[in-house]
């Protein structure tokens, strides 16, 4: 049970969806940020941006955000959930592009502290073809998901344990977006 009464059935509105219903005036802006970062026009495919969100959420041990964004990434990546799980378990051994690996390293550094993003990490990503927009948005996605993760876990929201429980949300996000 959430730390506060969100006024919703937590099984019907798990994770961040409950607090979003509780405070629609803040949800509008948070959803807008997620829509822009994860689904808006970009050189990185939406599945890769969702993978960044899932990766950071996993590092933060946020069950709901990690599970939901893993599902969102999986339905948009050709290799699906096996790839998402490989990236989360072994970034260095996962079959992804060198550019995405470099961006995920930056995201992992942001998850620790923004000051952990070094000139060397940036140079390594640029050497693999990362653009300034990709660098900027990787840092912002990672920072935003640290906030989203703390929002979800700080309120003690319910998170389904079965990965298949996240698939309907994934299909809705791919079809309709983040509700802006």
mmCIF file of C-alpha atoms in Angstrom:
data_model
loop_
_atom_site.group_PDB
_atom_site.id
_atom_site.type_symbol
_atom_site.label_atom_id
_atom_site.label_comp_id
_atom_site.label_asym_id
_atom_site.label_seq_id
_atom_site.Cartn_x
_atom_site.Cartn_y
_atom_site.Cartn_z
ATOM 1 C CA UNK A 1 0.000 0.000 0.000
ATOM 2 C CA UNK A 2 1.273 3.463 -0.904
ATOM 3 C CA UNK A 3 2.462 5.718 1.903
ATOM 4 C CA UNK A 4 -0.434 8.104 1.203
ATOM 5 C CA UNK A 5 -3.996 7.505 0.055
ATOM 6 C CA UNK A 6 -3.867 8.118 -3.676
ATOM 7 C CA UNK A 7 -7.608 7.644 -3.980
ATOM 8 C CA UNK A 8 -7.222 4.870 -6.584
ATOM 9 C CA UNK A 9 -7.063 1.089 -6.712
ATOM 10 C CA UNK A 10 -3.301 0.471 -6.757
ATOM 11 C CA UNK A 11 -3.711 -2.782 -8.688
ATOM 12 C CA UNK A 12 -5.523 -0.860 -11.438
ATOM 13 C CA UNK A 13 -3.131 2.126 -11.265
ATOM 14 C CA UNK A 14 0.266 0.724 -10.202
ATOM 15 C CA UNK A 15 3.556 2.541 -9.923
ATOM 16 C CA UNK A 16 3.590 6.059 -11.264
ATOM 17 C CA UNK A 17 0.062 5.841 -12.644
ATOM 18 C CA UNK A 18 -1.450 6.227 -9.161
ATOM 19 C CA UNK A 19 0.435 9.411 -8.261
ATOM 20 C CA UNK A 20 -0.299 10.748 -11.742
ATOM 21 C CA UNK A 21 -4.023 10.330 -11.047
ATOM 22 C CA UNK A 22 -3.586 11.893 -7.610
ATOM 23 C CA UNK A 23 -1.924 15.041 -8.997
ATOM 24 C CA UNK A 24 -3.031 15.520 -12.633
ATOM 25 C CA UNK A 25 -1.637 19.050 -12.658
ATOM 26 C CA UNK A 26 1.896 17.702 -12.172
ATOM 27 C CA UNK A 27 1.217 14.583 -14.265
ATOM 28 C CA UNK A 28 0.614 16.778 -17.305
ATOM 29 C CA UNK A 29 4.171 18.123 -17.149
ATOM 30 C CA UNK A 30 5.838 14.845 -16.178
ATOM 31 C CA UNK A 31 4.062 13.031 -19.015
ATOM 32 C CA UNK A 32 5.039 15.809 -21.398
ATOM 33 C CA UNK A 33 8.678 15.393 -20.423
ATOM 34 C CA UNK A 34 8.500 11.618 -20.910
ATOM 35 C CA UNK A 35 6.742 12.037 -24.270
ATOM 36 C CA UNK A 36 9.373 14.480 -25.529
ATOM 37 C CA UNK A 37 12.363 12.479 -24.316
ATOM 38 C CA UNK A 38 11.184 8.961 -25.100
ATOM 39 C CA UNK A 39 8.871 9.290 -28.085
ATOM 40 C CA UNK A 40 9.480 12.641 -29.778
ATOM 41 C CA UNK A 41 11.383 13.004 -33.046
ATOM 42 C CA UNK A 42 14.979 11.964 -32.479
ATOM 43 C CA UNK A 43 17.977 10.290 -34.064
ATOM 44 C CA UNK A 44 17.880 7.533 -31.413
ATOM 45 C CA UNK A 45 15.017 5.085 -31.926
ATOM 46 C CA UNK A 46 12.320 5.176 -29.243
ATOM 47 C CA UNK A 47 13.200 1.617 -28.175
ATOM 48 C CA UNK A 48 16.781 2.666 -27.419
ATOM 49 C CA UNK A 49 15.610 5.673 -25.422
ATOM 50 C CA UNK A 50 13.254 3.424 -23.454
ATOM 51 C CA UNK A 51 16.210 1.086 -22.886
ATOM 52 C CA UNK A 52 18.136 3.981 -21.324
ATOM 53 C CA UNK A 53 15.161 4.597 -19.002
ATOM 54 C CA UNK A 54 14.957 0.892 -18.113
ATOM 55 C CA UNK A 55 18.710 0.662 -17.535
ATOM 56 C CA UNK A 56 18.787 3.628 -15.141
ATOM 57 C CA UNK A 57 15.641 2.410 -13.376
ATOM 58 C CA UNK A 58 17.296 -0.985 -12.894
ATOM 59 C CA UNK A 59 20.382 0.642 -11.416
ATOM 60 C CA UNK A 60 18.060 2.539 -9.075
ATOM 61 C CA UNK A 61 16.284 -0.731 -8.186
ATOM 62 C CA UNK A 62 12.894 0.788 -9.036
ATOM 63 C CA UNK A 63 10.833 -2.306 -9.818
ATOM 64 C CA UNK A 64 7.889 -0.544 -11.463
ATOM 65 C CA UNK A 65 9.917 1.791 -13.696
ATOM 66 C CA UNK A 66 12.478 -0.848 -14.617
ATOM 67 C CA UNK A 67 9.810 -3.417 -15.465
ATOM 68 C CA UNK A 68 7.549 -1.024 -17.331
ATOM 69 C CA UNK A 69 10.284 0.641 -19.384
ATOM 70 C CA UNK A 70 11.901 -2.736 -20.058
ATOM 71 C CA UNK A 71 8.557 -3.791 -21.565
ATOM 72 C CA UNK A 72 8.258 -0.487 -23.454
ATOM 73 C CA UNK A 73 11.758 -0.986 -24.887
ATOM 74 C CA UNK A 74 11.204 -4.660 -25.678
ATOM 75 C CA UNK A 75 8.125 -4.083 -27.802
ATOM 76 C CA UNK A 76 10.021 -1.482 -29.842
ATOM 77 C CA UNK A 77 13.312 -3.349 -30.300
ATOM 78 C CA UNK A 78 13.659 -6.160 -32.838
ATOM 79 C CA UNK A 79 15.464 -8.400 -30.334
ATOM 80 C CA UNK A 80 12.782 -7.799 -27.685
ATOM 81 C CA UNK A 81 13.024 -8.644 -24.006
ATOM 82 C CA UNK A 82 16.056 -10.960 -24.348
ATOM 83 C CA UNK A 83 18.098 -7.948 -25.488
ATOM 84 C CA UNK A 84 16.768 -5.728 -22.704
ATOM 85 C CA UNK A 85 17.678 -8.381 -20.148
ATOM 86 C CA UNK A 86 21.153 -8.834 -21.663
ATOM 87 C CA UNK A 87 21.838 -5.091 -21.509
ATOM 88 C CA UNK A 88 20.700 -4.901 -17.905
ATOM 89 C CA UNK A 89 22.734 -7.972 -16.886
ATOM 90 C CA UNK A 90 25.920 -7.396 -18.881
ATOM 91 C CA UNK A 91 26.282 -4.069 -20.656
ATOM 92 C CA UNK A 92 29.719 -4.943 -22.026
ATOM 93 C CA UNK A 93 28.608 -8.295 -23.464
ATOM 94 C CA UNK A 94 25.220 -7.250 -24.828
ATOM 95 C CA UNK A 95 24.820 -7.243 -28.627
ATOM 96 C CA UNK A 96 24.189 -3.508 -29.058
ATOM 97 C CA UNK A 97 25.964 -0.806 -31.022
ATOM 98 C CA UNK A 98 29.102 0.732 -29.591
ATOM 99 C CA UNK A 99 27.334 4.114 -29.625
ATOM 100 C CA UNK A 100 24.413 2.852 -27.541
ATOM 101 C CA UNK A 101 26.824 1.137 -25.127
ATOM 102 C CA UNK A 102 28.715 4.433 -24.706
ATOM 103 C CA UNK A 103 25.460 6.313 -24.119
ATOM 104 C CA UNK A 104 24.348 3.746 -21.550
ATOM 105 C CA UNK A 105 27.676 4.182 -19.752
ATOM 106 C CA UNK A 106 26.941 7.905 -19.565
ATOM 107 C CA UNK A 107 23.432 7.162 -18.270
ATOM 108 C CA UNK A 108 24.943 4.882 -15.626
ATOM 109 C CA UNK A 109 27.317 7.650 -14.579
ATOM 110 C CA UNK A 110 24.422 10.117 -14.263
ATOM 111 C CA UNK A 111 22.595 7.593 -12.076
ATOM 112 C CA UNK A 112 25.525 7.718 -9.629
ATOM 113 C CA UNK A 113 25.987 11.497 -9.773
ATOM 114 C CA UNK A 114 26.077 13.991 -12.593
ATOM 115 C CA UNK A 115 29.692 14.689 -11.733
ATOM 116 C CA UNK A 116 30.552 11.110 -12.734
ATOM 117 C CA UNK A 117 30.018 12.060 -16.388
ATOM 118 C CA UNK A 118 33.601 12.670 -17.421
ATOM 119 C CA UNK A 119 35.127 14.205 -20.527
ATOM 120 C CA UNK A 120 36.404 10.694 -21.306
ATOM 121 C CA UNK A 121 32.886 9.226 -21.311
ATOM 122 C CA UNK A 122 31.688 12.030 -23.586
ATOM 123 C CA UNK A 123 34.685 11.620 -25.908
ATOM 124 C CA UNK A 124 34.120 7.862 -26.086
ATOM 125 C CA UNK A 125 30.473 8.369 -27.067
ATOM 126 C CA UNK A 126 31.406 11.004 -29.646
ATOM 127 C CA UNK A 127 34.032 8.646 -31.081
ATOM 128 C CA UNK A 128 31.200 6.136 -31.651
ATOM 129 C CA UNK A 129 29.121 8.762 -33.469
ATOM 130 C CA UNK A 130 26.972 10.209 -30.672
ATOM 131 C CA UNK A 131 25.675 13.685 -31.455
ATOM 132 C CA UNK A 132 25.332 16.564 -29.031
ATOM 133 C CA UNK A 133 21.546 16.022 -29.021
ATOM 134 C CA UNK A 134 22.015 12.333 -28.166
ATOM 135 C CA UNK A 135 24.450 13.205 -25.389
ATOM 136 C CA UNK A 136 22.141 15.872 -24.000
ATOM 137 C CA UNK A 137 19.075 13.672 -24.085
ATOM 138 C CA UNK A 138 20.865 10.659 -22.614
ATOM 139 C CA UNK A 139 21.885 12.767 -19.614
ATOM 140 C CA UNK A 140 18.369 14.209 -19.326
ATOM 141 C CA UNK A 141 16.664 10.800 -19.657
ATOM 142 C CA UNK A 142 18.951 9.390 -16.957
ATOM 143 C CA UNK A 143 18.406 12.381 -14.668
ATOM 144 C CA UNK A 144 14.640 12.362 -15.251
ATOM 145 C CA UNK A 145 14.422 8.673 -14.468
ATOM 146 C CA UNK A 146 16.309 9.148 -11.231
ATOM 147 C CA UNK A 147 13.525 11.605 -10.354
ATOM 148 C CA UNK A 148 10.703 9.350 -11.635
ATOM 149 C CA UNK A 149 12.190 6.367 -9.749
ATOM 150 C CA UNK A 150 12.364 8.307 -6.509
ATOM 151 C CA UNK A 151 8.814 9.595 -7.026
ATOM 152 C CA UNK A 152 7.469 6.048 -7.457
ATOM 153 C CA UNK A 153 9.502 4.455 -4.673
ATOM 154 C CA UNK A 154 9.309 7.448 -2.335
ATOM 155 C CA UNK A 155 5.533 7.109 -2.272
ATOM 156 C CA UNK A 156 5.765 3.340 -1.816
ATOM 157 C CA UNK A 157 3.566 2.565 -4.802
ATOM 158 C CA UNK A 158 2.527 -0.943 -5.821
ATOM 159 C CA UNK A 159 4.528 -2.685 -8.562
ATOM 160 C CA UNK A 160 3.315 -5.868 -10.257
ATOM 161 C CA UNK A 161 5.953 -8.597 -10.041
ATOM 162 C CA UNK A 162 5.188 -10.495 -13.274
ATOM 163 C CA UNK A 163 6.816 -9.022 -16.369
ATOM 164 C CA UNK A 164 3.777 -9.950 -18.486
ATOM 165 C CA UNK A 165 1.660 -7.569 -16.375
ATOM 166 C CA UNK A 166 3.511 -4.694 -18.044
ATOM 167 C CA UNK A 167 2.725 -5.689 -21.649
ATOM 168 C CA UNK A 168 -0.707 -3.992 -21.846
ATOM 169 C CA UNK A 169 0.930 -0.752 -20.644
ATOM 170 C CA UNK A 170 3.670 -1.176 -23.244
ATOM 171 C CA UNK A 171 1.173 -1.614 -26.053
ATOM 172 C CA UNK A 172 -0.778 1.445 -24.872
ATOM 173 C CA UNK A 173 2.346 3.615 -24.669
ATOM 174 C CA UNK A 174 3.468 2.588 -28.152
ATOM 175 C CA UNK A 175 0.019 3.287 -29.594
ATOM 176 C CA UNK A 176 -1.011 6.378 -27.606
ATOM 177 C CA UNK A 177 2.070 7.824 -25.967
ATOM 178 C CA UNK A 178 2.442 9.209 -22.477
ATOM 179 C CA UNK A 179 -0.950 10.872 -22.283
ATOM 180 C CA UNK A 180 -0.145 14.398 -23.329
#
